[in-house]
PDB file of C-alpha atoms in Angstrom:
ATOM      1  CA  UNK R   1      -0.034   0.014  -0.031  1.00  0.00           C
ATOM      2  CA  UNK R   2       1.027   3.560  -0.656  1.00  0.00           C
ATOM      3  CA  UNK R   3       1.877   5.786   2.151  1.00  0.00           C
ATOM      4  CA  UNK R   4       3.376   9.146   2.937  1.00  0.00           C
ATOM      5  CA  UNK R   5       5.014  10.326   6.220  1.00  0.00           C
ATOM      6  CA  UNK R   6       5.573  13.854   7.343  1.00  0.00           C
ATOM      7  CA  UNK R   7       7.446  13.496  10.577  1.00  0.00           C
ATOM      8  CA  UNK R   8       7.151  17.068  11.757  1.00  0.00           C
ATOM      9  CA  UNK R   9       3.855  18.488  12.890  1.00  0.00           C
ATOM     10  CA  UNK R  10       5.298  21.922  12.805  1.00  0.00           C
ATOM     11  CA  UNK R  11       8.437  23.649  11.504  1.00  0.00           C
ATOM     12  CA  UNK R  12       9.500  26.995  12.843  1.00  0.00           C
ATOM     13  CA  UNK R  13      12.026  29.219  10.955  1.00  0.00           C
ATOM     14  CA  UNK R  14      13.199  32.739  10.965  1.00  0.00           C
ATOM     15  CA  UNK R  15      12.484  34.955   7.971  1.00  0.00           C
ATOM     16  CA  UNK R  16      15.362  34.822   5.596  1.00  0.00           C
ATOM     17  CA  UNK R  17      16.675  31.553   6.717  1.00  0.00           C
ATOM     18  CA  UNK R  18      16.456  28.290   4.655  1.00  0.00           C
ATOM     19  CA  UNK R  19      13.613  25.969   5.271  1.00  0.00           C
ATOM     20  CA  UNK R  20      13.094  22.273   5.008  1.00  0.00           C
ATOM     21  CA  UNK R  21       9.775  20.353   5.275  1.00  0.00           C
ATOM     22  CA  UNK R  22      10.357  16.582   5.347  1.00  0.00           C
ATOM     23  CA  UNK R  23       8.490  13.877   3.462  1.00  0.00           C
ATOM     24  CA  UNK R  24       9.066  10.184   3.044  1.00  0.00           C
ATOM     25  CA  UNK R  25       7.051   7.859   0.974  1.00  0.00           C
ATOM     26  CA  UNK R  26       6.389   4.146   0.506  1.00  0.00           C
ATOM     27  CA  UNK R  27       5.040   2.798  -2.791  1.00  0.00           C
ATOM     28  CA  UNK R  28       5.463  -0.480  -4.620  1.00  0.00           C
ATOM     29  CA  UNK R  29       6.556   1.000  -7.790  1.00  0.00           C
ATOM     30  CA  UNK R  30       7.759   4.346  -9.241  1.00  0.00           C
ATOM     31  CA  UNK R  31       6.210   7.156  -7.390  1.00  0.00           C
ATOM     32  CA  UNK R  32       4.621  10.323  -8.553  1.00  0.00           C
ATOM     33  CA  UNK R  33       5.287  12.837  -5.717  1.00  0.00           C
ATOM     34  CA  UNK R  34       3.641  16.214  -5.030  1.00  0.00           C
ATOM     35  CA  UNK R  35       3.771  19.183  -2.712  1.00  0.00           C
ATOM     36  CA  UNK R  36       0.657  21.247  -1.886  1.00  0.00           C
ATOM     37  CA  UNK R  37       0.247  24.313   0.329  1.00  0.00           C
ATOM     38  CA  UNK R  38      -2.977  25.178   2.183  1.00  0.00           C
ATOM     39  CA  UNK R  39      -3.770  28.570   3.708  1.00  0.00           C
ATOM     40  CA  UNK R  40      -6.388  28.822   6.450  1.00  0.00           C
ATOM     41  CA  UNK R  41      -9.976  27.872   5.260  1.00  0.00           C
ATOM     42  CA  UNK R  42      -8.756  27.452   1.747  1.00  0.00           C
ATOM     43  CA  UNK R  43      -8.266  24.548  -0.653  1.00  0.00           C
ATOM     44  CA  UNK R  44      -4.933  23.150  -1.670  1.00  0.00           C
ATOM     45  CA  UNK R  45      -2.629  24.903  -4.023  1.00  0.00           C
ATOM     46  CA  UNK R  46      -0.149  22.957  -6.137  1.00  0.00           C
ATOM     47  CA  UNK R  47       3.542  23.809  -5.555  1.00  0.00           C
ATOM     48  CA  UNK R  48       5.474  21.145  -7.428  1.00  0.00           C
ATOM     49  CA  UNK R  49       5.664  17.594  -8.630  1.00  0.00           C
ATOM     50  CA  UNK R  50       8.118  14.793  -9.512  1.00  0.00           C
ATOM     51  CA  UNK R  51       7.233  12.471 -12.250  1.00  0.00           C
ATOM     52  CA  UNK R  52      10.517  11.491 -13.686  1.00  0.00           C
ATOM     53  CA  UNK R  53      13.868  13.007 -14.795  1.00  0.00           C
ATOM     54  CA  UNK R  54      15.905  15.392 -12.809  1.00  0.00           C
ATOM     55  CA  UNK R  55      15.892  14.684  -9.088  1.00  0.00           C
ATOM     56  CA  UNK R  56      15.632  18.443  -8.195  1.00  0.00           C
ATOM     57  CA  UNK R  57      12.199  19.856  -8.918  1.00  0.00           C
ATOM     58  CA  UNK R  58      11.512  23.644  -8.918  1.00  0.00           C
ATOM     59  CA  UNK R  59       8.107  24.929  -8.273  1.00  0.00           C
ATOM     60  CA  UNK R  60       6.012  27.833  -7.298  1.00  0.00           C
ATOM     61  CA  UNK R  61       7.008  30.759  -5.040  1.00  0.00           C
ATOM     62  CA  UNK R  62      10.651  29.773  -4.981  1.00  0.00           C
ATOM     63  CA  UNK R  63      10.130  26.358  -3.578  1.00  0.00           C
ATOM     64  CA  UNK R  64      12.039  23.138  -4.693  1.00  0.00           C
ATOM     65  CA  UNK R  65      12.055  19.636  -3.760  1.00  0.00           C
ATOM     66  CA  UNK R  66      14.693  16.835  -4.194  1.00  0.00           C
ATOM     67  CA  UNK R  67      13.642  13.279  -4.951  1.00  0.00           C
ATOM     68  CA  UNK R  68      15.928  10.839  -3.307  1.00  0.00           C
ATOM     69  CA  UNK R  69      15.193   7.244  -4.312  1.00  0.00           C
ATOM     70  CA  UNK R  70      17.507   5.555  -2.022  1.00  0.00           C
ATOM     71  CA  UNK R  71      16.151   7.382   1.043  1.00  0.00           C
ATOM     72  CA  UNK R  72      12.583   7.360  -0.354  1.00  0.00           C
ATOM     73  CA  UNK R  73      12.215  11.030   0.425  1.00  0.00           C
ATOM     74  CA  UNK R  74      10.934  14.135  -1.201  1.00  0.00           C
ATOM     75  CA  UNK R  75      11.784  17.077   1.069  1.00  0.00           C
ATOM     76  CA  UNK R  76      10.539  20.567   0.309  1.00  0.00           C
ATOM     77  CA  UNK R  77      13.047  23.390   0.561  1.00  0.00           C
ATOM     78  CA  UNK R  78      13.362  27.012   0.058  1.00  0.00           C
ATOM     79  CA  UNK R  79      16.633  29.049   0.435  1.00  0.00           C
ATOM     80  CA  UNK R  80      15.150  32.064   2.184  1.00  0.00           C
ATOM     81  CA  UNK R  81      11.771  31.877   3.958  1.00  0.00           C
ATOM     82  CA  UNK R  82       9.223  34.602   3.965  1.00  0.00           C
ATOM     83  CA  UNK R  83       6.678  35.344   6.604  1.00  0.00           C
ATOM     84  CA  UNK R  84       3.976  34.826   3.968  1.00  0.00           C
ATOM     85  CA  UNK R  85       5.174  31.251   3.434  1.00  0.00           C
ATOM     86  CA  UNK R  86       3.525  30.426   6.777  1.00  0.00           C
ATOM     87  CA  UNK R  87       0.810  27.798   5.921  1.00  0.00           C
ATOM     88  CA  UNK R  88       0.127  24.111   5.989  1.00  0.00           C
ATOM     89  CA  UNK R  89       2.051  21.977   3.581  1.00  0.00           C
ATOM     90  CA  UNK R  90       1.102  18.600   2.365  1.00  0.00           C
ATOM     91  CA  UNK R  91       3.187  15.958   0.532  1.00  0.00           C
ATOM     92  CA  UNK R  92       1.291  13.487  -1.599  1.00  0.00           C
ATOM     93  CA  UNK R  93       2.160  10.350  -3.638  1.00  0.00           C
ATOM     94  CA  UNK R  94       0.424   8.479  -6.347  1.00  0.00           C
ATOM     95  CA  UNK R  95       1.421   5.260  -8.080  1.00  0.00           C
ATOM     96  CA  UNK R  96       0.873   6.648 -11.602  1.00  0.00           C
ATOM     97  CA  UNK R  97      -0.383   9.802 -13.116  1.00  0.00           C
ATOM     98  CA  UNK R  98      -4.076   8.904 -13.086  1.00  0.00           C
ATOM     99  CA  UNK R  99      -4.142   7.314  -9.644  1.00  0.00           C
ATOM    100  CA  UNK R 100      -5.654   8.903  -6.604  1.00  0.00           C
ATOM    101  CA  UNK R 101      -3.458  10.979  -4.303  1.00  0.00           C
ATOM    102  CA  UNK R 102      -2.465   9.823  -0.850  1.00  0.00           C
ATOM    103  CA  UNK R 103      -1.579  12.648   1.378  1.00  0.00           C
ATOM    104  CA  UNK R 104       0.665  12.939   4.427  1.00  0.00           C
ATOM    105  CA  UNK R 105      -0.611  14.305   7.537  1.00  0.00           C
ATOM    106  CA  UNK R 106       0.664  17.886   6.806  1.00  0.00           C
ATOM    107  CA  UNK R 107       3.292  20.095   8.379  1.00  0.00           C
ATOM    108  CA  UNK R 108       2.446  23.592   9.571  1.00  0.00           C
ATOM    109  CA  UNK R 109       5.250  26.055   8.625  1.00  0.00           C
ATOM    110  CA  UNK R 110       5.645  29.052  10.784  1.00  0.00           C
ATOM    111  CA  UNK R 111       8.008  31.820   9.691  1.00  0.00           C
ATOM    112  CA  UNK R 112       8.910  34.367  12.255  1.00  0.00           C
ATOM    113  CA  UNK R 113       9.873  37.910  11.337  1.00  0.00           C
TER     114      UNK R 113
ATOM    115  CA  UNK Z   1      -4.291  28.219 -14.454  1.00  0.00           C
ATOM    116  CA  UNK Z   2      -7.240  25.936 -14.132  1.00  0.00           C
ATOM    117  CA  UNK Z   3      -9.874  26.914 -11.667  1.00  0.00           C
ATOM    118  CA  UNK Z   4     -12.159  24.767  -9.577  1.00  0.00           C
ATOM    119  CA  UNK Z   5     -14.967  26.320  -7.544  1.00  0.00           C
ATOM    120  CA  UNK Z   6     -17.054  25.045  -4.836  1.00  0.00           C
ATOM    121  CA  UNK Z   7     -20.479  26.360  -3.595  1.00  0.00           C
ATOM    122  CA  UNK Z   8     -21.427  27.072  -1.046  1.00  0.00           C
ATOM    123  CA  UNK Z   9     -18.198  28.099   0.718  1.00  0.00           C
ATOM    124  CA  UNK Z  10     -19.822  27.776   4.182  1.00  0.00           C
ATOM    125  CA  UNK Z  11     -23.036  26.222   5.088  1.00  0.00           C
ATOM    126  CA  UNK Z  12     -24.904  25.719   8.464  1.00  0.00           C
ATOM    127  CA  UNK Z  13     -27.668  23.161   8.636  1.00  0.00           C
ATOM    128  CA  UNK Z  14     -29.764  21.664  11.317  1.00  0.00           C
ATOM    129  CA  UNK Z  15     -29.351  17.954  12.253  1.00  0.00           C
ATOM    130  CA  UNK Z  16     -31.419  15.621  10.086  1.00  0.00           C
ATOM    131  CA  UNK Z  17     -31.379  17.806   7.003  1.00  0.00           C
ATOM    132  CA  UNK Z  18     -29.493  17.300   3.684  1.00  0.00           C
ATOM    133  CA  UNK Z  19     -26.877  19.507   2.202  1.00  0.00           C
ATOM    134  CA  UNK Z  20     -25.659  19.614  -1.293  1.00  0.00           C
ATOM    135  CA  UNK Z  21     -22.084  20.951  -2.267  1.00  0.00           C
ATOM    136  CA  UNK Z  22     -21.299  21.647  -5.824  1.00  0.00           C
ATOM    137  CA  UNK Z  23     -17.785  21.282  -7.390  1.00  0.00           C
ATOM    138  CA  UNK Z  24     -17.284  22.854 -10.823  1.00  0.00           C
ATOM    139  CA  UNK Z  25     -14.287  23.020 -13.175  1.00  0.00           C
ATOM    140  CA  UNK Z  26     -14.501  26.380 -14.703  1.00  0.00           C
ATOM    141  CA  UNK Z  27     -12.183  26.267 -17.635  1.00  0.00           C
ATOM    142  CA  UNK Z  28     -11.491  22.697 -18.359  1.00  0.00           C
ATOM    143  CA  UNK Z  29     -13.367  19.411 -18.495  1.00  0.00           C
ATOM    144  CA  UNK Z  30     -12.727  17.130 -15.694  1.00  0.00           C
ATOM    145  CA  UNK Z  31     -13.222  13.320 -16.485  1.00  0.00           C
ATOM    146  CA  UNK Z  32     -12.638  12.640 -12.835  1.00  0.00           C
ATOM    147  CA  UNK Z  33     -13.445  14.508  -9.694  1.00  0.00           C
ATOM    148  CA  UNK Z  34     -12.368  13.542  -6.075  1.00  0.00           C
ATOM    149  CA  UNK Z  35     -14.073  14.411  -2.763  1.00  0.00           C
ATOM    150  CA  UNK Z  36     -12.079  14.816   0.341  1.00  0.00           C
ATOM    151  CA  UNK Z  37     -12.865  15.509   3.996  1.00  0.00           C
ATOM    152  CA  UNK Z  38     -10.459  17.316   6.181  1.00  0.00           C
ATOM    153  CA  UNK Z  39     -10.740  17.242  10.030  1.00  0.00           C
ATOM    154  CA  UNK Z  40      -9.280  19.942  12.113  1.00  0.00           C
ATOM    155  CA  UNK Z  41      -5.451  19.758  12.006  1.00  0.00           C
ATOM    156  CA  UNK Z  42      -5.622  16.628  10.089  1.00  0.00           C
ATOM    157  CA  UNK Z  43      -4.773  15.550   6.657  1.00  0.00           C
ATOM    158  CA  UNK Z  44      -7.203  15.081   3.732  1.00  0.00           C
ATOM    159  CA  UNK Z  45      -9.146  11.929   3.600  1.00  0.00           C
ATOM    160  CA  UNK Z  46     -10.275  10.776   0.308  1.00  0.00           C
ATOM    161  CA  UNK Z  47     -13.979   9.893   0.403  1.00  0.00           C
ATOM    162  CA  UNK Z  48     -14.729   9.028  -3.146  1.00  0.00           C
ATOM    163  CA  UNK Z  49     -13.648   9.185  -6.811  1.00  0.00           C
ATOM    164  CA  UNK Z  50     -16.340  10.073  -9.299  1.00  0.00           C
ATOM    165  CA  UNK Z  51     -16.101   9.675 -13.081  1.00  0.00           C
ATOM    166  CA  UNK Z  52     -18.300  11.431 -15.369  1.00  0.00           C
ATOM    167  CA  UNK Z  53     -21.432   9.341 -16.289  1.00  0.00           C
ATOM    168  CA  UNK Z  54     -20.720   6.502 -13.923  1.00  0.00           C
ATOM    169  CA  UNK Z  55     -21.161   5.632 -10.194  1.00  0.00           C
ATOM    170  CA  UNK Z  56     -18.638   6.895  -7.730  1.00  0.00           C
ATOM    171  CA  UNK Z  57     -16.124   4.756  -6.141  1.00  0.00           C
ATOM    172  CA  UNK Z  58     -16.071   5.086  -2.379  1.00  0.00           C
ATOM    173  CA  UNK Z  59     -13.230   4.541  -0.140  1.00  0.00           C
ATOM    174  CA  UNK Z  60     -13.490   2.044   2.628  1.00  0.00           C
ATOM    175  CA  UNK Z  61     -15.393   3.070   5.573  1.00  0.00           C
ATOM    176  CA  UNK Z  62     -17.292   5.889   3.710  1.00  0.00           C
ATOM    177  CA  UNK Z  63     -21.049   5.380   3.616  1.00  0.00           C
ATOM    178  CA  UNK Z  64     -22.176   5.826  -0.014  1.00  0.00           C
ATOM    179  CA  UNK Z  65     -25.917   6.225   1.219  1.00  0.00           C
ATOM    180  CA  UNK Z  66     -24.889   9.149   3.333  1.00  0.00           C
ATOM    181  CA  UNK Z  67     -22.556  10.902   1.029  1.00  0.00           C
ATOM    182  CA  UNK Z  68     -24.258  10.938  -2.284  1.00  0.00           C
ATOM    183  CA  UNK Z  69     -21.941  11.833  -5.159  1.00  0.00           C
ATOM    184  CA  UNK Z  70     -23.249  12.708  -8.712  1.00  0.00           C
ATOM    185  CA  UNK Z  71     -20.970  13.579 -11.617  1.00  0.00           C
ATOM    186  CA  UNK Z  72     -23.516  14.490 -14.188  1.00  0.00           C
ATOM    187  CA  UNK Z  73     -21.313  16.377 -16.553  1.00  0.00           C
ATOM    188  CA  UNK Z  74     -17.575  16.964 -17.269  1.00  0.00           C
ATOM    189  CA  UNK Z  75     -17.700  20.162 -15.269  1.00  0.00           C
ATOM    190  CA  UNK Z  76     -19.965  19.498 -12.450  1.00  0.00           C
ATOM    191  CA  UNK Z  77     -19.849  17.009  -9.473  1.00  0.00           C
ATOM    192  CA  UNK Z  78     -22.119  17.270  -6.415  1.00  0.00           C
ATOM    193  CA  UNK Z  79     -21.848  15.833  -3.011  1.00  0.00           C
ATOM    194  CA  UNK Z  80     -24.947  15.508  -1.032  1.00  0.00           C
ATOM    195  CA  UNK Z  81     -24.684  14.868   2.827  1.00  0.00           C
ATOM    196  CA  UNK Z  82     -27.923  13.133   3.733  1.00  0.00           C
ATOM    197  CA  UNK Z  83     -29.541  13.346   7.130  1.00  0.00           C
ATOM    198  CA  UNK Z  84     -26.642  15.319   8.389  1.00  0.00           C
ATOM    199  CA  UNK Z  85     -25.477  15.028  11.944  1.00  0.00           C
ATOM    200  CA  UNK Z  86     -23.019  17.054  14.097  1.00  0.00           C
ATOM    201  CA  UNK Z  87     -20.240  14.449  13.451  1.00  0.00           C
ATOM    202  CA  UNK Z  88     -20.558  15.266   9.687  1.00  0.00           C
ATOM    203  CA  UNK Z  89     -19.311  18.794  10.441  1.00  0.00           C
ATOM    204  CA  UNK Z  90     -16.060  19.224   8.487  1.00  0.00           C
ATOM    205  CA  UNK Z  91     -14.280  20.975   5.699  1.00  0.00           C
ATOM    206  CA  UNK Z  92     -15.013  19.307   2.366  1.00  0.00           C
ATOM    207  CA  UNK Z  93     -12.659  19.770  -0.568  1.00  0.00           C
ATOM    208  CA  UNK Z  94     -13.102  18.625  -4.115  1.00  0.00           C
ATOM    209  CA  UNK Z  95     -10.570  18.211  -6.822  1.00  0.00           C
ATOM    210  CA  UNK Z  96     -10.875  17.952 -10.431  1.00  0.00           C
ATOM    211  CA  UNK Z  97      -8.548  16.158 -12.780  1.00  0.00           C
ATOM    212  CA  UNK Z  98      -8.092  17.303 -16.232  1.00  0.00           C
ATOM    213  CA  UNK Z  99      -8.309  14.575 -18.981  1.00  0.00           C
ATOM    214  CA  UNK Z 100      -5.486  13.331 -21.304  1.00  0.00           C
ATOM    215  CA  UNK Z 101      -2.766  14.348 -21.841  1.00  0.00           C
ATOM    216  CA  UNK Z 102      -2.445  16.630 -18.890  1.00  0.00           C
ATOM    217  CA  UNK Z 103      -4.016  14.686 -15.967  1.00  0.00           C
ATOM    218  CA  UNK Z 104      -3.294  17.523 -13.636  1.00  0.00           C
ATOM    219  CA  UNK Z 105      -5.510  17.561 -10.453  1.00  0.00           C
ATOM    220  CA  UNK Z 106      -6.791  20.996  -9.301  1.00  0.00           C
ATOM    221  CA  UNK Z 107      -8.364  21.589  -5.927  1.00  0.00           C
ATOM    222  CA  UNK Z 108     -11.416  23.677  -5.006  1.00  0.00           C
ATOM    223  CA  UNK Z 109     -11.450  26.082  -2.117  1.00  0.00           C
ATOM    224  CA  UNK Z 110     -13.374  24.014   0.159  1.00  0.00           C
ATOM    225  CA  UNK Z 111     -16.746  24.019   1.826  1.00  0.00           C
ATOM    226  CA  UNK Z 112     -17.099  24.437   5.537  1.00  0.00           C
ATOM    227  CA  UNK Z 113     -20.217  22.418   6.778  1.00  0.00           C
ATOM    228  CA  UNK Z 114     -21.419  22.873  10.395  1.00  0.00           C
ATOM    229  CA  UNK Z 115     -24.394  20.760  11.437  1.00  0.00           C
ATOM    230  CA  UNK Z 116     -26.116  22.030  14.653  1.00  0.00           C
TER     231      UNK Z 116
END
């Protein structure tokens, strides 16, 4: 069965510092990996995805994520955090492009001025 | 980019009544739509997958007679919570998946349901 783990409920970082939000996955095949962001009382906004190819994926708002097959990880990163990045971040996996998404439990990112 | 709308954004209903939530893809045709439920401080739980013109596929543990899903067109899916109870209060989010070759999935803004 597919699963996604986000080990941190919350990540705190000072504005201007680099941020990392962790995600590990488990699938019985080649994964399709996604990151979404959710602001309060809003739906999910797509940030980036990995399908195949280059392990470093660049997405919206300066975010990027690195696919690491040996560690089964897909950590979200940003070189310099903004206060406006504070939100709930979800990692998701599917087994193929038309499959349903399985979401992690979410990580709340808090960026302090 | 592609836009998915949900209506209403918030609804309060009395226990025992039914509530219908609409999910529309505004500028693309969605062959598949998904309905999720999100509890406070929790992840999204997939409730069902609906394909246009066919019956929805419900996830294990989701009562199909309580959560009626209709996907009558390529741009509209509806979720009806029948005989709602306070424990049905939640944030319901839909997503719509564009057809081939894109297959991108876009999320609606969510509907906050409160059952009193």
